[in-house]
């Protein structure tokens, strides 16, 4: 059985990049696949992470430092950037980092600009994605002092992700993005989403008053609302 489990793990890690860290507790240490290929002719001999880092996006230019050199993040609509050398990625202190849970929302930040400006004002914003899922983004966030705002789904599972994967490590400089019209949106939300998550997350509670208010609304209306609902197709 143990041998079969190992084979299953190898298959998943070989075919799905995001699972290459399965069972790996040391995310800072890995051997390059090119080195394996040179030495053995087989880059998949040992499962390693060939794509460390995380995606970033912005709708206004942000001048950063990458590997000690000036680097401007200003991707045109239709693309985003991927930061590989995240250990040497430095952003200005006044930039607010906005973590986006779902890739569609991350790709289409310009179509949600009115939402971000209504909640966060005119602060410079750097958008980051938690996919591919690894500890790289969180470790980078722990190494900087910038404010972090989490933009996730408005359901119990989304709040759980924020509390356990980000707020637990970043503390009071992290917050959840809550639009002013979320109460109305929840009345139009999905009851099936709420019912699916209730058994696992119904005891969720937090000491952040704004977020607990959102939890109470979700439980009151027995509904969840996907963040993609805020994408303005006509923006």
mmCIF file of C-alpha atoms in Angstrom:
data_model
loop_
_atom_site.group_PDB
_atom_site.id
_atom_site.type_symbol
_atom_site.label_atom_id
_atom_site.label_comp_id
_atom_site.label_asym_id
_atom_site.label_seq_id
_atom_site.Cartn_x
_atom_site.Cartn_y
_atom_site.Cartn_z
ATOM 1 C CA UNK A 1 0.000 0.000 0.000
ATOM 2 C CA UNK A 2 2.868 2.383 0.851
ATOM 3 C CA UNK A 3 4.416 1.818 -2.578
ATOM 4 C CA UNK A 4 1.088 2.518 -4.267
ATOM 5 C CA UNK A 5 0.684 5.759 -2.316
ATOM 6 C CA UNK A 6 4.119 6.831 -3.485
ATOM 7 C CA UNK A 7 3.202 6.078 -7.093
ATOM 8 C CA UNK A 8 -0.026 8.067 -6.821
ATOM 9 C CA UNK A 9 1.852 11.017 -5.323
ATOM 10 C CA UNK A 10 4.461 10.889 -8.096
ATOM 11 C CA UNK A 11 1.756 10.795 -10.777
ATOM 12 C CA UNK A 12 -0.102 13.785 -9.333
ATOM 13 C CA UNK A 13 3.048 15.820 -8.859
ATOM 14 C CA UNK A 14 4.292 15.015 -12.347
ATOM 15 C CA UNK A 15 1.053 16.068 -14.047
ATOM 16 C CA UNK A 16 -0.065 18.946 -11.805
ATOM 17 C CA UNK A 17 2.425 21.711 -11.081
ATOM 18 C CA UNK A 18 0.540 22.976 -8.018
ATOM 19 C CA UNK A 19 0.931 19.586 -6.308
ATOM 20 C CA UNK A 20 4.715 19.469 -6.593
ATOM 21 C CA UNK A 21 4.970 20.684 -2.995
ATOM 22 C CA UNK A 22 2.763 17.877 -1.653
ATOM 23 C CA UNK A 23 4.294 16.676 1.585
ATOM 24 C CA UNK A 24 7.194 19.122 1.314
ATOM 25 C CA UNK A 25 7.716 21.285 4.393
ATOM 26 C CA UNK A 26 10.852 23.032 3.097
ATOM 27 C CA UNK A 27 9.744 25.490 0.450
ATOM 28 C CA UNK A 28 13.031 27.408 0.412
ATOM 29 C CA UNK A 29 15.148 24.470 -0.668
ATOM 30 C CA UNK A 30 14.740 22.608 -3.942
ATOM 31 C CA UNK A 31 16.949 21.286 -6.704
ATOM 32 C CA UNK A 32 16.542 22.724 -10.193
ATOM 33 C CA UNK A 33 15.082 20.286 -12.692
ATOM 34 C CA UNK A 34 17.800 21.341 -15.137
ATOM 35 C CA UNK A 35 20.442 20.077 -12.695
ATOM 36 C CA UNK A 36 18.677 16.735 -12.481
ATOM 37 C CA UNK A 37 18.496 16.510 -16.267
ATOM 38 C CA UNK A 38 22.216 17.285 -16.624
ATOM 39 C CA UNK A 39 23.247 14.735 -14.011
ATOM 40 C CA UNK A 40 20.779 11.928 -14.755
ATOM 41 C CA UNK A 41 19.014 12.726 -18.025
ATOM 42 C CA UNK A 42 15.711 12.712 -16.101
ATOM 43 C CA UNK A 43 14.357 16.018 -14.811
ATOM 44 C CA UNK A 44 11.546 14.200 -13.003
ATOM 45 C CA UNK A 45 13.768 11.836 -11.013
ATOM 46 C CA UNK A 46 12.977 13.757 -7.833
ATOM 47 C CA UNK A 47 9.860 15.858 -7.503
ATOM 48 C CA UNK A 48 10.866 19.522 -7.293
ATOM 49 C CA UNK A 49 9.218 22.893 -7.744
ATOM 50 C CA UNK A 50 10.033 24.223 -11.188
ATOM 51 C CA UNK A 51 7.923 27.375 -10.804
ATOM 52 C CA UNK A 52 8.306 29.068 -7.401
ATOM 53 C CA UNK A 53 6.726 32.466 -6.789
ATOM 54 C CA UNK A 54 3.369 34.079 -7.458
ATOM 55 C CA UNK A 55 1.525 36.257 -10.029
ATOM 56 C CA UNK A 56 1.209 40.044 -9.668
ATOM 57 C CA UNK A 57 -0.945 42.593 -11.458
ATOM 58 C CA UNK A 58 -1.652 46.329 -11.412
ATOM 59 C CA UNK A 59 -3.677 48.877 -13.364
ATOM 60 C CA UNK A 60 -1.275 51.726 -12.486
ATOM 61 C CA UNK A 61 2.547 51.644 -12.810
ATOM 62 C CA UNK A 62 4.352 50.651 -9.605
ATOM 63 C CA UNK A 63 8.136 50.999 -9.439
ATOM 64 C CA UNK A 64 9.633 48.161 -7.396
ATOM 65 C CA UNK A 65 12.977 46.500 -6.853
ATOM 66 C CA UNK A 66 13.686 43.026 -8.218
ATOM 67 C CA UNK A 67 17.105 41.477 -7.623
ATOM 68 C CA UNK A 68 18.385 44.928 -6.665
ATOM 69 C CA UNK A 69 17.257 46.635 -9.877
ATOM 70 C CA UNK A 70 14.346 48.965 -10.639
ATOM 71 C CA UNK A 71 11.397 47.093 -12.025
ATOM 72 C CA UNK A 72 8.109 48.673 -13.117
ATOM 73 C CA UNK A 73 4.931 46.623 -12.799
ATOM 74 C CA UNK A 74 2.569 47.909 -15.461
ATOM 75 C CA UNK A 75 1.152 44.996 -17.478
ATOM 76 C CA UNK A 76 -1.298 45.905 -20.248
ATOM 77 C CA UNK A 77 -4.815 44.552 -20.075
ATOM 78 C CA UNK A 78 -4.841 40.921 -21.069
ATOM 79 C CA UNK A 79 -1.744 39.821 -19.193
ATOM 80 C CA UNK A 80 -0.112 39.774 -15.756
ATOM 81 C CA UNK A 81 3.407 39.143 -14.431
ATOM 82 C CA UNK A 82 4.890 36.275 -12.448
ATOM 83 C CA UNK A 83 7.490 36.963 -9.748
ATOM 84 C CA UNK A 84 9.948 34.096 -9.584
ATOM 85 C CA UNK A 85 12.672 35.605 -7.389
ATOM 86 C CA UNK A 86 10.220 36.711 -4.710
ATOM 87 C CA UNK A 87 12.886 36.740 -1.997
ATOM 88 C CA UNK A 88 14.395 39.815 -3.684
ATOM 89 C CA UNK A 89 11.140 41.507 -4.641
ATOM 90 C CA UNK A 90 10.649 44.814 -2.792
ATOM 91 C CA UNK A 91 7.699 47.201 -3.162
ATOM 92 C CA UNK A 92 7.205 50.782 -1.894
ATOM 93 C CA UNK A 93 5.939 51.026 1.679
ATOM 94 C CA UNK A 94 2.796 52.944 0.714
ATOM 95 C CA UNK A 95 1.540 50.235 -1.656
ATOM 96 C CA UNK A 96 -1.431 48.198 -0.446
ATOM 97 C CA UNK A 97 -1.201 44.530 -1.403
ATOM 98 C CA UNK A 98 -4.550 43.082 -2.473
ATOM 99 C CA UNK A 99 -4.741 39.300 -2.496
ATOM 100 C CA UNK A 100 -7.352 37.942 -4.894
ATOM 101 C CA UNK A 101 -8.707 34.462 -4.314
ATOM 102 C CA UNK A 102 -9.970 33.561 -7.798
ATOM 103 C CA UNK A 103 -8.054 33.867 -11.064
ATOM 104 C CA UNK A 104 -10.856 35.395 -13.126
ATOM 105 C CA UNK A 105 -11.102 38.301 -10.718
ATOM 106 C CA UNK A 106 -7.310 38.586 -10.636
ATOM 107 C CA UNK A 107 -7.070 38.771 -14.436
ATOM 108 C CA UNK A 108 -9.829 41.362 -14.736
ATOM 109 C CA UNK A 109 -8.806 43.918 -12.094
ATOM 110 C CA UNK A 110 -9.584 46.873 -14.392
ATOM 111 C CA UNK A 111 -13.204 45.740 -14.520
ATOM 112 C CA UNK A 112 -13.380 46.018 -10.730
ATOM 113 C CA UNK A 113 -11.517 49.292 -10.313
ATOM 114 C CA UNK A 114 -14.586 51.169 -9.102
ATOM 115 C CA UNK A 115 -15.026 48.599 -6.335
ATOM 116 C CA UNK A 116 -11.401 48.838 -5.187
ATOM 117 C CA UNK A 117 -11.438 52.642 -5.231
ATOM 118 C CA UNK A 118 -14.728 52.773 -3.321
ATOM 119 C CA UNK A 119 -13.300 50.602 -0.522
ATOM 120 C CA UNK A 120 -9.587 51.473 -0.563
ATOM 121 C CA UNK A 121 -9.551 55.011 -1.964
ATOM 122 C CA UNK A 122 -6.751 56.176 -4.241
ATOM 123 C CA UNK A 123 -3.963 54.186 -2.580
ATOM 124 C CA UNK A 124 -1.518 52.463 -4.967
ATOM 125 C CA UNK A 125 -2.564 48.824 -5.226
ATOM 126 C CA UNK A 126 -0.535 45.738 -6.091
ATOM 127 C CA UNK A 127 -2.688 42.704 -6.816
ATOM 128 C CA UNK A 128 -1.367 39.243 -6.024
ATOM 129 C CA UNK A 129 -2.807 35.776 -6.528
ATOM 130 C CA UNK A 130 -2.656 32.810 -4.183
ATOM 131 C CA UNK A 131 -2.358 30.446 -7.156
ATOM 132 C CA UNK A 132 -0.387 28.323 -7.712
ATOM 133 C CA UNK A 133 -0.940 27.453 -4.061
ATOM 134 C CA UNK A 134 2.298 27.449 -2.094
ATOM 135 C CA UNK A 135 3.745 29.238 0.904
ATOM 136 C CA UNK A 136 5.729 31.660 -1.244
ATOM 137 C CA UNK A 137 3.158 34.458 -1.233
ATOM 138 C CA UNK A 138 2.580 34.218 2.485
ATOM 139 C CA UNK A 139 6.299 34.141 3.247
ATOM 140 C CA UNK A 140 6.822 37.213 1.083
ATOM 141 C CA UNK A 141 4.000 39.012 2.879
ATOM 142 C CA UNK A 142 5.521 38.116 6.236
ATOM 143 C CA UNK A 143 8.799 39.690 5.146
ATOM 144 C CA UNK A 144 7.317 43.097 4.265
ATOM 145 C CA UNK A 145 5.426 45.683 6.323
ATOM 146 C CA UNK A 146 2.781 46.683 3.760
ATOM 147 C CA UNK A 147 -0.918 46.539 4.474
ATOM 148 C CA UNK A 148 -2.622 43.421 3.097
ATOM 149 C CA UNK A 149 -6.279 43.323 1.995
ATOM 150 C CA UNK A 150 -7.846 39.975 1.117
ATOM 151 C CA UNK A 151 -10.455 39.939 -1.649
ATOM 152 C CA UNK A 152 -12.148 36.558 -1.518
ATOM 153 C CA UNK A 153 -15.547 34.999 -1.952
ATOM 154 C CA UNK A 154 -18.184 36.190 0.455
ATOM 155 C CA UNK A 155 -18.850 32.837 2.014
ATOM 156 C CA UNK A 156 -17.698 30.895 5.064
ATOM 157 C CA UNK A 157 -14.956 29.032 3.198
ATOM 158 C CA UNK A 158 -13.486 32.261 1.818
ATOM 159 C CA UNK A 159 -13.351 33.775 5.300
ATOM 160 C CA UNK A 160 -11.725 30.601 6.622
ATOM 161 C CA UNK A 161 -8.985 30.905 3.979
ATOM 162 C CA UNK A 162 -8.272 34.477 5.048
ATOM 163 C CA UNK A 163 -8.206 33.717 8.769
ATOM 164 C CA UNK A 164 -6.036 30.595 8.577
ATOM 165 C CA UNK A 165 -3.713 31.368 5.674
ATOM 166 C CA UNK A 166 -3.190 35.123 6.051
ATOM 167 C CA UNK A 167 -4.550 36.852 9.159
ATOM 168 C CA UNK A 168 -3.059 34.202 11.431
ATOM 169 C CA UNK A 169 0.402 35.174 10.174
ATOM 170 C CA UNK A 170 -0.001 38.876 9.332
ATOM 171 C CA UNK A 171 -2.132 40.028 12.242
ATOM 172 C CA UNK A 172 -3.721 43.469 12.310
ATOM 173 C CA UNK A 173 -2.141 44.696 9.074
ATOM 174 C CA UNK A 174 -4.396 42.281 7.200
ATOM 175 C CA UNK A 175 -8.100 42.816 6.542
ATOM 176 C CA UNK A 176 -10.956 41.460 4.431
ATOM 177 C CA UNK A 177 -12.364 43.556 1.597
ATOM 178 C CA UNK A 178 -16.058 44.090 2.326
ATOM 179 C CA UNK A 179 -18.043 46.171 -0.222
ATOM 180 C CA UNK A 180 -20.691 48.568 1.022
ATOM 181 C CA UNK A 181 -23.449 46.716 -0.847
ATOM 182 C CA UNK A 182 -22.578 43.226 0.376
ATOM 183 C CA UNK A 183 -25.844 42.890 2.308
ATOM 184 C CA UNK A 184 -27.852 43.385 -0.887
ATOM 185 C CA UNK A 185 -25.552 41.088 -2.834
ATOM 186 C CA UNK A 186 -26.004 38.299 -0.308
ATOM 187 C CA UNK A 187 -29.781 38.456 -0.725
ATOM 188 C CA UNK A 188 -29.106 37.446 -4.358
ATOM 189 C CA UNK A 189 -26.460 34.886 -3.429
ATOM 190 C CA UNK A 190 -26.300 31.104 -3.536
ATOM 191 C CA UNK A 191 -28.066 29.073 -0.823
ATOM 192 C CA UNK A 192 -26.517 25.850 -2.118
ATOM 193 C CA UNK A 193 -23.024 27.269 -1.560
ATOM 194 C CA UNK A 194 -23.945 28.070 2.028
ATOM 195 C CA UNK A 195 -25.463 24.648 2.624
ATOM 196 C CA UNK A 196 -22.418 22.880 1.188
ATOM 197 C CA UNK A 197 -20.075 24.756 3.510
ATOM 198 C CA UNK A 198 -22.178 24.893 6.654
ATOM 199 C CA UNK A 199 -21.182 21.511 8.053
ATOM 200 C CA UNK A 200 -17.484 22.361 7.917
ATOM 201 C CA UNK A 201 -17.448 26.070 8.745
ATOM 202 C CA UNK A 202 -20.616 26.831 10.767
ATOM 203 C CA UNK A 203 -18.589 27.462 13.944
ATOM 204 C CA UNK A 204 -16.343 30.067 12.343
ATOM 205 C CA UNK A 205 -15.929 33.176 14.470
ATOM 206 C CA UNK A 206 -13.441 36.025 14.683
ATOM 207 C CA UNK A 207 -12.626 39.063 16.809
ATOM 208 C CA UNK A 208 -12.585 41.469 13.843
ATOM 209 C CA UNK A 209 -15.908 43.296 14.141
ATOM 210 C CA UNK A 210 -16.290 44.054 10.409
ATOM 211 C CA UNK A 211 -15.577 40.472 9.452
ATOM 212 C CA UNK A 212 -17.808 39.048 12.147
ATOM 213 C CA UNK A 213 -20.571 41.267 10.771
ATOM 214 C CA UNK A 214 -20.047 39.621 7.354
ATOM 215 C CA UNK A 215 -20.162 36.174 8.973
ATOM 216 C CA UNK A 216 -23.409 37.102 10.712
ATOM 217 C CA UNK A 217 -24.925 38.313 7.423
ATOM 218 C CA UNK A 218 -23.964 35.091 5.664
ATOM 219 C CA UNK A 219 -25.559 33.055 8.426
ATOM 220 C CA UNK A 220 -28.626 35.296 8.498
ATOM 221 C CA UNK A 221 -29.347 34.967 4.787
ATOM 222 C CA UNK A 222 -28.014 31.403 4.466
ATOM 223 C CA UNK A 223 -26.255 32.415 1.250
ATOM 224 C CA UNK A 224 -22.803 32.961 -0.205
ATOM 225 C CA UNK A 225 -21.724 35.308 -2.980
ATOM 226 C CA UNK A 226 -18.818 34.793 -5.400
ATOM 227 C CA UNK A 227 -16.367 37.650 -5.800
ATOM 228 C CA UNK A 228 -16.651 37.345 -9.597
ATOM 229 C CA UNK A 229 -20.068 38.996 -9.240
ATOM 230 C CA UNK A 230 -18.224 42.307 -8.883
ATOM 231 C CA UNK A 231 -16.640 42.109 -12.330
ATOM 232 C CA UNK A 232 -18.139 44.887 -14.446
ATOM 233 C CA UNK A 233 -18.272 43.625 -18.010
ATOM 234 C CA UNK A 234 -18.812 47.162 -19.304
ATOM 235 C CA UNK A 235 -15.950 48.841 -17.408
#
